[in-house]
Coordinates of N, CA and C in Angstrom, one line a residue:
Chain A
E58 N -9.1 -1.6 -19.6 CA -8.4 -0.8 -18.5 C -7.8 -1.8 -17.5
A59 N -6.6 -1.5 -17.1 CA -5.9 -2.3 -16.1 C -6.5 -2.0 -14.7
Q60 N -7.0 -3.0 -14.0 CA -7.6 -2.7 -12.7 C -7.6 -3.9 -11.8
V61 N -7.8 -3.6 -10.5 CA -8.0 -4.6 -9.5 C -9.4 -4.3 -9.0
T62 N -10.3 -5.3 -9.0 CA -11.7 -5.2 -8.6 C -11.9 -6.0 -7.3
Q63 N -12.4 -5.2 -6.3 CA -12.8 -5.9 -5.1 C -14.3 -5.7 -4.9
N64 N -14.9 -6.8 -4.3 CA -16.3 -6.7 -3.9 C -16.5 -7.5 -2.6
P65 N -17.4 -7.0 -1.8 CA -18.2 -5.7 -1.9 C -17.3 -4.5 -1.5
R66 N -17.8 -3.3 -1.7 CA -17.1 -2.1 -1.3 C -17.4 -1.9 0.2
Y67 N -18.6 -2.2 0.6 CA -19.0 -2.0 2.0 C -19.7 -3.3 2.5
L68 N -19.4 -3.7 3.7 CA -20.0 -4.9 4.3 C -20.2 -4.7 5.8
I69 N -21.4 -4.9 6.3 CA -21.6 -5.0 7.7 C -22.1 -6.4 8.0
T70 N -21.5 -7.1 8.9 CA -21.8 -8.4 9.3 C -21.8 -8.6 10.8
V71 N -22.2 -9.8 11.2 CA -22.3 -10.1 12.6 C -21.1 -11.1 13.0
T72 N -20.8 -11.0 14.2 CA -19.7 -11.9 14.7 C -20.0 -13.4 14.3
G73 N -19.0 -14.0 13.8 CA -19.1 -15.5 13.5 C -19.7 -15.9 12.2
K74 N -20.2 -14.9 11.4 CA -20.8 -15.3 10.1 C -19.8 -15.2 9.0
K75 N -19.5 -16.4 8.5 CA -18.4 -16.4 7.4 C -18.7 -15.5 6.3
L76 N -17.6 -14.9 5.8 CA -17.7 -14.0 4.6 C -16.5 -14.1 3.8
T77 N -16.7 -13.7 2.5 CA -15.6 -13.7 1.5 C -15.6 -12.4 0.8
V78 N -14.4 -11.8 0.7 CA -14.2 -10.6 -0.1 C -13.5 -11.1 -1.4
T79 N -14.0 -10.7 -2.5 CA -13.4 -11.2 -3.7 C -12.5 -10.1 -4.3
C80 N -11.5 -10.6 -5.0 CA -10.5 -9.7 -5.6 C -10.1 -10.3 -7.0
S81 N -10.1 -9.5 -8.0 CA -9.8 -10.0 -9.3 C -8.9 -8.9 -10.0
Q82 N -7.9 -9.4 -10.7 CA -7.1 -8.4 -11.5 C -6.9 -8.9 -13.0
N83 N -6.8 -7.9 -13.9 CA -6.8 -8.2 -15.3 C -5.4 -7.9 -15.9
M84 N -4.4 -7.9 -15.1 CA -3.1 -7.5 -15.6 C -2.1 -8.7 -15.7
N85 N -2.6 -9.9 -15.4 CA -1.8 -11.1 -15.5 C -0.6 -11.0 -14.5
H86 N -0.8 -10.4 -13.4 CA 0.3 -10.3 -12.4 C 0.4 -11.7 -11.7
E87 N 1.6 -12.1 -11.3 CA 1.7 -13.3 -10.5 C 1.5 -13.0 -9.1
Y88 N 2.0 -11.8 -8.6 CA 2.0 -11.5 -7.2 C 0.7 -10.7 -6.8
M89 N 0.1 -11.2 -5.8 CA -1.1 -10.6 -5.2 C -1.0 -10.6 -3.7
S90 N -1.7 -9.6 -3.1 CA -1.7 -9.5 -1.7 C -2.9 -8.9 -1.1
W91 N -3.1 -9.1 0.2 CA -4.2 -8.4 0.9 C -3.6 -7.6 2.1
Y92 N -4.2 -6.4 2.2 CA -3.8 -5.6 3.3 C -5.0 -5.1 4.1
R93 N -4.8 -4.8 5.4 CA -5.8 -4.1 6.1 C -5.2 -2.7 6.5
Q94 N -6.0 -1.7 6.5 CA -5.6 -0.4 6.9 C -6.4 0.1 8.1
D95 N -5.7 0.4 9.1 CA -6.3 0.9 10.3 C -5.6 2.3 10.7
P96 N -6.4 3.2 11.3 CA -5.8 4.5 11.6 C -4.6 4.4 12.4
G97 N -3.6 5.2 12.0 CA -2.3 5.2 12.7 C -1.4 4.0 12.5
L98 N -1.9 3.0 11.8 CA -1.0 1.8 11.6 C -0.6 1.6 10.1
G99 N -1.1 2.4 9.2 CA -0.8 2.2 7.8 C -1.4 1.0 7.3
L100 N -0.7 0.4 6.3 CA -1.2 -0.8 5.7 C -0.4 -2.0 6.2
R101 N -1.1 -3.0 6.7 CA -0.4 -4.2 7.1 C -0.8 -5.4 6.3
Q102 N 0.2 -6.2 5.9 CA -0.1 -7.3 5.0 C -0.7 -8.4 5.7
I103 N -1.7 -9.0 5.1 CA -2.4 -10.1 5.7 C -1.9 -11.4 5.2
Y104 N -2.0 -11.6 3.9 CA -1.5 -12.7 3.1 C -1.0 -12.2 1.8
Y105 N -0.1 -13.0 1.2 CA 0.3 -12.8 -0.2 C 0.4 -14.1 -1.0
S106 N 0.4 -13.9 -2.3 CA 0.5 -15.1 -3.2 C 1.5 -14.8 -4.3
M107 N 2.5 -15.6 -4.4 CA 3.5 -15.4 -5.4 C 3.1 -16.0 -6.8
N108 N 2.1 -16.9 -6.7 CA 1.6 -17.4 -8.0 C 0.5 -18.3 -7.7
V109 N -0.1 -18.9 -8.7 CA -1.2 -19.9 -8.5 C -0.8 -21.0 -7.5
E110 N -1.7 -21.2 -6.6 CA -1.5 -22.3 -5.6 C -0.3 -22.0 -4.6
V111 N 0.2 -20.8 -4.6 CA 1.3 -20.5 -3.7 C 0.9 -19.3 -2.9
T112 N 0.6 -19.5 -1.6 CA 0.2 -18.4 -0.7 C 1.1 -18.5 0.6
D113 N 1.2 -17.3 1.2 CA 2.0 -17.3 2.5 C 1.5 -16.2 3.4
K114 N 1.7 -16.3 4.7 CA 1.3 -15.4 5.6 C 2.1 -14.1 5.6
G115 N 1.3 -13.0 5.8 CA 2.0 -11.7 5.9 C 2.2 -11.4 7.4
D116 N 2.0 -10.2 7.8 CA 2.2 -9.8 9.2 C 1.1 -10.0 10.1
V117 N -0.1 -10.0 9.6 CA -1.3 -10.2 10.5 C -2.3 -11.2 9.9
P118 N -1.9 -12.5 9.8 CA -2.7 -13.4 9.1 C -3.8 -14.1 10.0
E119 N -3.8 -13.9 11.3 CA -4.7 -14.6 12.2 C -6.1 -14.2 11.9
G120 N -7.0 -15.2 11.7 CA -8.4 -15.0 11.5 C -8.8 -14.9 10.0
Y121 N -7.8 -15.0 9.2 CA -8.0 -14.9 7.7 C -7.5 -16.2 7.0
K122 N -8.2 -16.4 5.8 CA -7.7 -17.4 4.9 C -7.7 -16.8 3.5
V123 N -6.9 -17.4 2.6 CA -6.9 -17.0 1.2 C -6.8 -18.3 0.4
S124 N -7.1 -18.1 -0.9 CA -6.8 -19.2 -1.9 C -6.4 -18.5 -3.2
R125 N -5.7 -19.3 -4.0 CA -5.3 -18.8 -5.3 C -5.4 -19.9 -6.3
K126 N -6.6 -20.2 -6.7 CA -6.8 -21.3 -7.7 C -6.6 -20.8 -9.1
E127 N -6.8 -19.5 -9.4 CA -6.5 -19.0 -10.7 C -5.7 -17.7 -10.5
K128 N -5.0 -17.4 -11.6 CA -4.0 -16.3 -11.5 C -4.8 -15.0 -11.2
R129 N -5.9 -14.8 -11.8 CA -6.6 -13.5 -11.7 C -7.3 -13.3 -10.4
N130 N -7.6 -14.3 -9.6 CA -8.5 -14.2 -8.5 C -7.8 -14.5 -7.2
F131 N -8.0 -13.8 -6.1 CA -7.4 -14.0 -4.8 C -8.4 -13.6 -3.7
P132 N -9.3 -14.4 -3.4 CA -10.3 -14.1 -2.4 C -9.8 -14.1 -1.0
L133 N -10.3 -13.3 -0.1 CA -10.0 -13.2 1.3 C -11.2 -13.8 2.0
I134 N -10.9 -14.7 2.9 CA -12.0 -15.4 3.6 C -11.9 -15.2 5.1
L135 N -13.0 -14.8 5.7 CA -13.0 -14.7 7.2 C -14.0 -15.7 7.7
E136 N -13.5 -16.8 8.2 CA -14.3 -18.0 8.6 C -15.2 -17.6 9.8
S137 N -14.7 -16.9 10.7 CA -15.5 -16.5 11.9 C -15.1 -15.1 12.3
P138 N -15.7 -14.1 11.6 CA -15.3 -12.7 11.8 C -15.5 -12.3 13.3
S139 N -14.6 -11.4 13.7 CA -14.8 -10.8 15.1 C -14.7 -9.3 15.0
P140 N -15.1 -8.6 16.0 CA -15.1 -7.1 15.9 C -13.7 -6.5 15.6
N141 N -12.7 -7.2 16.1 CA -11.4 -6.6 15.8 C -10.9 -6.8 14.4
Q142 N -11.7 -7.4 13.6 CA -11.4 -7.4 12.1 C -12.2 -6.3 11.4
T143 N -12.9 -5.5 12.1 CA -13.4 -4.3 11.5 C -12.3 -3.4 11.0
S144 N -12.3 -3.1 9.7 CA -11.2 -2.4 9.1 C -11.5 -2.1 7.6
L145 N -10.5 -1.4 7.0 CA -10.6 -1.2 5.5 C -9.6 -2.1 4.9
Y146 N -10.0 -2.9 4.0 CA -9.2 -4.0 3.4 C -8.9 -3.6 1.9
F147 N -7.7 -3.8 1.5 CA -7.2 -3.6 0.2 C -6.6 -4.9 -0.4
C148 N -7.0 -5.2 -1.6 CA -6.3 -6.2 -2.4 C -5.4 -5.4 -3.4
A149 N -4.2 -6.0 -3.7 CA -3.3 -5.4 -4.6 C -2.6 -6.5 -5.4
S150 N -2.4 -6.2 -6.7 CA -1.5 -7.1 -7.5 C -0.3 -6.2 -7.9
S151 N 0.8 -6.9 -8.1 CA 2.1 -6.2 -8.3 C 2.8 -6.7 -9.5
T152 N 3.5 -5.8 -10.1 CA 4.5 -6.1 -11.1 C 5.8 -6.6 -10.5
R153 N 6.7 -7.0 -11.3 CA 8.0 -7.4 -10.8 C 9.0 -6.5 -11.6
D154 N 10.1 -6.1 -10.9 CA 11.2 -5.4 -11.5 C 12.5 -6.0 -11.1
R155 N 13.2 -6.5 -12.0 CA 14.5 -7.2 -11.7 C 14.3 -8.2 -10.6
G156 N 13.2 -9.0 -10.8 CA 12.9 -10.1 -9.9 C 12.3 -9.7 -8.5
L157 N 12.2 -8.4 -8.3 CA 11.6 -7.9 -7.0 C 10.2 -7.5 -7.2
V158 N 9.4 -7.7 -6.1 CA 8.0 -7.2 -6.1 C 8.1 -5.6 -6.2
A159 N 7.4 -5.1 -7.2 CA 7.5 -3.7 -7.5 C 6.2 -2.9 -7.3
E160 N 5.8 -2.3 -8.4 CA 4.6 -1.4 -8.3 C 3.4 -2.2 -7.9
A161 N 2.6 -1.8 -6.9 CA 1.4 -2.4 -6.5 C 0.2 -1.6 -7.1
F162 N -0.8 -2.4 -7.6 CA -2.0 -1.8 -8.1 C -3.1 -2.2 -7.1
F163 N -3.8 -1.2 -6.6 CA -4.7 -1.5 -5.5 C -6.1 -1.4 -6.0
G164 N -7.0 -2.2 -5.3 CA -8.4 -2.1 -5.5 C -8.9 -0.9 -4.8
Q165 N -10.2 -0.7 -4.9 CA -10.8 0.5 -4.3 C -11.0 0.3 -2.8
G166 N -10.9 -0.9 -2.3 CA -11.0 -1.1 -0.8 C -12.4 -1.7 -0.5
T167 N -12.4 -2.4 0.6 CA -13.7 -2.9 1.2 C -13.7 -2.5 2.6
R168 N -14.7 -1.8 3.0 CA -14.9 -1.4 4.4 C -15.8 -2.4 5.1
L169 N -15.2 -3.1 6.0 CA -15.9 -4.2 6.7 C -16.1 -3.7 8.2
T170 N -17.4 -3.9 8.6 CA -17.7 -3.7 10.0 C -18.3 -5.0 10.5
V171 N -17.8 -5.4 11.6 CA -18.2 -6.7 12.3 C -18.8 -6.2 13.6
V172 N -20.1 -6.6 13.8 CA -20.8 -6.1 15.0 C -21.1 -7.3 15.9
Chain B
A119 N 14.9 -4.6 13.7 CA 13.7 -5.0 13.0 C 13.5 -4.0 11.8
Q120 N 12.9 -4.5 10.8 CA 12.7 -3.7 9.6 C 11.5 -2.7 9.9
S121 N 11.7 -1.5 9.5 CA 10.6 -0.5 9.8 C 10.6 0.7 8.9
V122 N 9.5 1.3 8.8 CA 9.4 2.5 8.0 C 8.7 3.5 8.9
T123 N 9.3 4.7 9.0 CA 8.7 5.7 9.9 C 8.4 7.0 9.1
Q124 N 7.1 7.4 9.2 CA 6.7 8.7 8.7 C 6.4 9.5 9.9
P125 N 7.3 10.4 10.3 CA 7.1 11.1 11.6 C 6.0 12.1 11.7
D126 N 5.5 12.5 10.6 CA 4.4 13.5 10.6 C 3.1 12.9 10.3
I127 N 2.2 12.9 11.3 CA 0.9 12.3 11.1 C 0.0 13.2 10.2
H128 N 0.1 14.5 10.4 CA -0.7 15.4 9.6 C 0.0 16.7 9.4
I129 N 0.0 17.1 8.1 CA 0.7 18.4 7.7 C -0.3 19.3 7.0
T130 N -0.3 20.5 7.3 CA -1.1 21.5 6.6 C -0.2 22.5 5.9
V131 N -0.4 22.7 4.6 CA 0.4 23.7 3.9 C -0.5 24.6 3.1
S132 N -0.1 25.8 2.8 CA -0.9 26.7 2.0 C -0.8 26.3 0.5
E133 N -1.8 26.5 -0.2 CA -1.8 26.3 -1.7 C -0.7 27.2 -2.3
G134 N 0.1 26.5 -3.1 CA 1.2 27.3 -3.7 C 2.5 27.2 -3.0
A135 N 2.5 26.7 -1.8 CA 3.7 26.6 -0.9 C 4.4 25.3 -1.3
S136 N 5.6 25.2 -0.9 CA 6.4 23.9 -1.1 C 6.1 22.9 0.0
L137 N 6.4 21.7 -0.4 CA 6.0 20.6 0.5 C 7.2 19.6 0.6
E138 N 7.4 19.1 1.8 CA 8.3 18.0 2.0 C 7.7 17.0 3.1
L139 N 7.5 15.8 2.7 CA 7.0 14.8 3.6 C 8.2 13.8 3.9
R140 N 8.4 13.5 5.1 CA 9.5 12.8 5.6 C 9.2 11.3 5.6
C141 N 10.3 10.5 5.3 CA 10.2 9.1 5.4 C 11.6 8.6 5.8
N142 N 11.7 7.8 6.9 CA 12.9 7.2 7.3 C 12.7 5.6 7.4
Y143 N 13.7 4.9 7.1 CA 13.5 3.4 7.1 C 14.7 2.8 7.9
S144 N 14.4 1.6 8.3 CA 15.5 0.8 8.9 C 15.4 -0.6 8.3
Y145 N 16.5 -0.9 7.6 CA 16.5 -2.2 6.8 C 17.9 -2.7 6.8
G146 N 18.0 -4.0 6.9 CA 19.3 -4.6 6.9 C 19.9 -4.6 5.5
A147 N 19.1 -4.8 4.5 CA 19.7 -4.9 3.1 C 19.4 -3.6 2.4
T148 N 20.0 -3.4 1.2 CA 19.8 -2.2 0.5 C 18.3 -2.2 0.0
P149 N 17.7 -1.1 0.4 CA 16.2 -1.1 0.1 C 15.9 -0.6 -1.3
Y150 N 14.6 -0.8 -1.6 CA 14.1 -0.1 -2.8 C 12.8 0.6 -2.2
L151 N 12.4 1.7 -2.7 CA 11.5 2.6 -2.0 C 10.4 3.1 -3.0
F152 N 9.3 3.4 -2.3 CA 8.1 3.9 -3.1 C 7.4 5.0 -2.3
W153 N 6.7 5.8 -3.0 CA 5.7 6.7 -2.4 C 4.4 6.5 -3.1
Y154 N 3.3 6.3 -2.3 CA 2.0 6.1 -2.8 C 1.1 7.3 -2.2
V155 N 0.0 7.6 -3.0 CA -0.9 8.6 -2.5 C -2.3 7.9 -2.5
Q156 N -3.1 8.2 -1.5 CA -4.4 7.7 -1.3 C -5.4 8.9 -1.2
S157 N -6.2 9.1 -2.2 CA -7.2 10.1 -2.1 C -8.4 9.6 -1.4
P158 N -9.2 10.4 -0.8 CA -10.3 10.0 0.1 C -11.2 9.0 -0.7
G159 N -11.5 7.8 0.0 CA -12.3 6.8 -0.6 C -11.7 6.0 -1.7
Q160 N -10.4 6.2 -1.9 CA -9.8 5.5 -3.0 C -8.7 4.5 -2.6
G161 N -8.3 3.7 -3.5 CA -7.1 2.9 -3.2 C -5.8 3.7 -3.3
L162 N -4.7 3.1 -3.2 CA -3.4 3.7 -3.3 C -2.9 3.8 -4.7
Q163 N -2.3 4.9 -5.1 CA -1.7 5.0 -6.4 C -0.2 5.3 -6.3
L164 N 0.6 4.7 -7.1 CA 2.0 4.9 -7.1 C 2.4 6.3 -7.6
L165 N 3.2 7.1 -6.8 CA 3.7 8.4 -7.2 C 5.0 8.2 -7.8
L166 N 5.9 7.5 -7.2 CA 7.3 7.3 -7.7 C 7.9 6.1 -7.0
K167 N 9.1 5.7 -7.6 CA 9.8 4.6 -7.0 C 11.3 4.8 -7.2
Y168 N 12.1 4.2 -6.3 CA 13.5 4.2 -6.5 C 14.0 2.8 -6.3
F169 N 14.7 2.3 -7.4 CA 15.4 1.0 -7.3 C 16.9 1.1 -7.2
S170 N 17.4 1.9 -8.1 CA 18.9 2.1 -8.2 C 19.2 3.3 -9.0
G171 N 20.4 3.7 -9.1 CA 20.8 4.8 -10.0 C 20.6 6.1 -9.4
D172 N 20.2 7.1 -10.2 CA 20.1 8.5 -9.7 C 19.2 8.5 -8.5
T173 N 19.7 9.1 -7.4 CA 19.0 9.1 -6.1 C 17.9 10.1 -6.1
L174 N 17.8 11.0 -7.1 CA 16.7 11.9 -7.2 C 15.7 11.4 -8.2
V175 N 14.5 11.0 -7.8 CA 13.6 10.4 -8.8 C 12.4 11.3 -8.9
Q176 N 11.9 11.3 -10.2 CA 10.7 12.1 -10.5 C 9.5 11.2 -10.6
G177 N 8.4 11.8 -10.2 CA 7.2 11.0 -10.2 C 6.1 11.7 -10.9
I178 N 4.9 11.2 -10.8 CA 3.7 11.9 -11.4 C 3.3 13.1 -10.6
K179 N 2.4 13.9 -11.1 CA 1.8 15.0 -10.5 C 2.8 16.0 -9.9
G180 N 4.0 16.1 -10.5 CA 5.0 17.0 -10.1 C 5.8 16.7 -8.8
F181 N 5.7 15.5 -8.3 CA 6.4 15.1 -7.1 C 7.8 14.6 -7.5
E182 N 8.7 14.7 -6.5 CA 10.0 14.1 -6.6 C 10.4 13.6 -5.2
A183 N 11.4 12.7 -5.2 CA 11.9 12.2 -3.9 C 13.4 12.0 -4.0
E184 N 14.1 12.1 -2.9 CA 15.5 11.9 -2.9 C 15.9 10.8 -1.9
F185 N 16.6 9.8 -2.4 CA 17.1 8.7 -1.6 C 18.4 9.2 -1.0
K186 N 18.5 9.2 0.3 CA 19.8 9.6 1.0 C 20.1 8.4 1.9
R187 N 21.1 7.6 1.4 CA 21.5 6.4 2.2 C 22.1 6.7 3.5
S188 N 22.8 7.8 3.6 CA 23.5 8.2 4.8 C 22.5 8.5 5.9
Q189 N 21.4 9.0 5.5 CA 20.3 9.4 6.5 C 19.2 8.4 6.5
S190 N 19.3 7.4 5.8 CA 18.2 6.4 5.7 C 16.9 7.1 5.5
S191 N 16.9 8.0 4.5 CA 15.6 8.7 4.2 C 15.2 8.7 2.8
F192 N 14.0 9.0 2.5 CA 13.4 9.0 1.2 C 12.3 10.0 1.2
N193 N 12.6 11.3 1.3 CA 11.6 12.3 1.5 C 11.0 12.7 0.2
L194 N 9.7 13.0 0.3 CA 8.9 13.4 -0.9 C 8.8 14.9 -0.9
R195 N 8.9 15.5 -2.1 CA 8.9 16.9 -2.2 C 8.0 17.4 -3.4
K196 N 7.5 18.6 -3.3 CA 6.8 19.2 -4.4 C 7.0 20.7 -4.2
P197 N 7.4 21.4 -5.3 CA 7.7 22.8 -5.1 C 6.5 23.7 -4.9
S198 N 5.3 23.3 -5.4 CA 4.1 24.1 -5.2 C 2.9 23.2 -5.2
V199 N 2.3 23.2 -4.1 CA 1.1 22.3 -3.9 C -0.2 22.9 -4.5
H200 N -1.0 22.0 -4.9 CA -2.3 22.4 -5.4 C -3.4 21.8 -4.4
W201 N -4.6 22.4 -4.4 CA -5.6 21.9 -3.5 C -5.9 20.4 -3.8
S202 N -5.7 20.0 -5.0 CA -6.0 18.6 -5.3 C -5.0 17.6 -4.7
D203 N -3.9 18.1 -4.2 CA -2.9 17.3 -3.6 C -3.3 16.8 -2.2
A204 N -4.4 17.4 -1.6 CA -4.8 16.9 -0.3 C -5.2 15.4 -0.4
A205 N -4.5 14.7 0.5 CA -4.6 13.2 0.4 C -3.8 12.6 1.6
E206 N -3.7 11.3 1.6 CA -2.8 10.7 2.5 C -1.7 10.0 1.7
Y207 N -0.5 10.2 2.2 CA 0.7 9.8 1.5 C 1.4 8.7 2.3
F208 N 1.8 7.6 1.6 CA 2.5 6.5 2.3 C 3.8 6.2 1.6
C209 N 4.8 6.1 2.5 CA 6.1 5.7 2.1 C 6.1 4.1 2.2
A210 N 6.8 3.4 1.3 CA 6.9 2.0 1.4 C 8.3 1.5 1.0
V211 N 8.7 0.5 1.7 CA 10.1 0.0 1.5 C 10.1 -1.5 1.2
G212 N 10.9 -1.9 0.3 CA 11.1 -3.3 0.0 C 12.5 -3.7 0.3
A213 N 12.8 -4.9 0.7 CA 14.2 -5.3 0.9 C 14.6 -6.3 -0.2
R214 N 15.7 -6.1 -0.7 CA 16.2 -6.9 -1.8 C 16.4 -8.4 -1.3
S215 N 16.6 -8.5 -0.1 CA 16.9 -9.8 0.5 C 15.6 -10.6 0.7
S216 N 14.5 -9.9 0.6 CA 13.2 -10.6 0.9 C 12.2 -10.1 -0.2
A217 N 12.2 -10.7 -1.3 CA 11.5 -10.2 -2.5 C 10.0 -10.1 -2.4
S218 N 9.5 -10.8 -1.4 CA 8.0 -10.8 -1.4 C 7.5 -9.7 -0.4
K219 N 8.3 -8.9 0.2 CA 7.9 -8.1 1.3 C 8.0 -6.6 1.0
I220 N 6.9 -5.9 1.1 CA 6.9 -4.5 1.0 C 6.3 -4.0 2.3
I221 N 6.9 -3.1 3.0 CA 6.4 -2.6 4.3 C 6.0 -1.1 4.1
F222 N 4.8 -0.8 4.6 CA 4.3 0.6 4.4 C 4.5 1.3 5.8
G223 N 4.7 2.6 5.6 CA 4.7 3.5 6.8 C 3.2 3.8 7.2
S224 N 3.1 4.5 8.3 CA 1.7 4.7 8.8 C 1.0 5.8 8.1
G225 N 1.7 6.6 7.2 CA 1.0 7.6 6.4 C 1.1 9.0 7.0
T226 N 1.0 9.9 6.1 CA 1.0 11.4 6.5 C -0.2 12.0 5.7
R227 N -1.1 12.6 6.5 CA -2.3 13.2 5.9 C -1.9 14.6 5.6
L228 N -2.1 15.0 4.3 CA -1.8 16.4 3.9 C -3.1 17.1 3.7
S229 N -3.2 18.3 4.3 CA -4.3 19.2 4.1 C -3.7 20.5 3.4
I230 N -4.6 21.1 2.6 CA -4.1 22.3 1.9 C -5.0 23.5 2.4
R231 N -4.3 24.5 2.8 CA -5.0 25.7 3.2 C -5.2 26.6 2.0
P232 N -6.4 27.1 1.8 CA -6.7 27.9 0.6 C -5.8 29.2 0.6

């Protein structure tokens, strides 16, 4: 079954304690991205990756890091989490259509609370 | 600036009634457009997309959307809603001049009145 798997689904942590949210896809997509979803703001892109070892900032990259060492995995790293990073996070991998980023397949989401 | 606007934060319709969710965009280049649905506790699922060609596109679950360039709109419609359609709906826009960028609207929450 084609899917994007994120872990963990729920996480409560303390300010400053490094954490990693994992993301894995089994569709051989080149393009992957991370979003955060906050009430009234929709989804905002944090980082994206066009392919292995190619990553770039999205709209809200501050406080986050990513890596893309393998095609299937795209972990999101919070080196020193702060309460304003409390949010619902989604990983997505996308197909391409006529060279353009097209349909996104989303993970189930990770609800992060930083206290 | 590039933007996507969903002017309705929350809509309630009766089961069996018709539905229209609004989406307006502001983009410099010719856009391509999507509608996604998010059920409670779930990720987003693609309902339909428009890249080119026929401006009326059909999607899953009986939804359709019409691209109107003159109005910069891509409204989502369904002739008769079911209770299972209660969810949050997101319009998203990509710009052909920036292939790596998809921008999402802020979403419209749909409630169904029995």
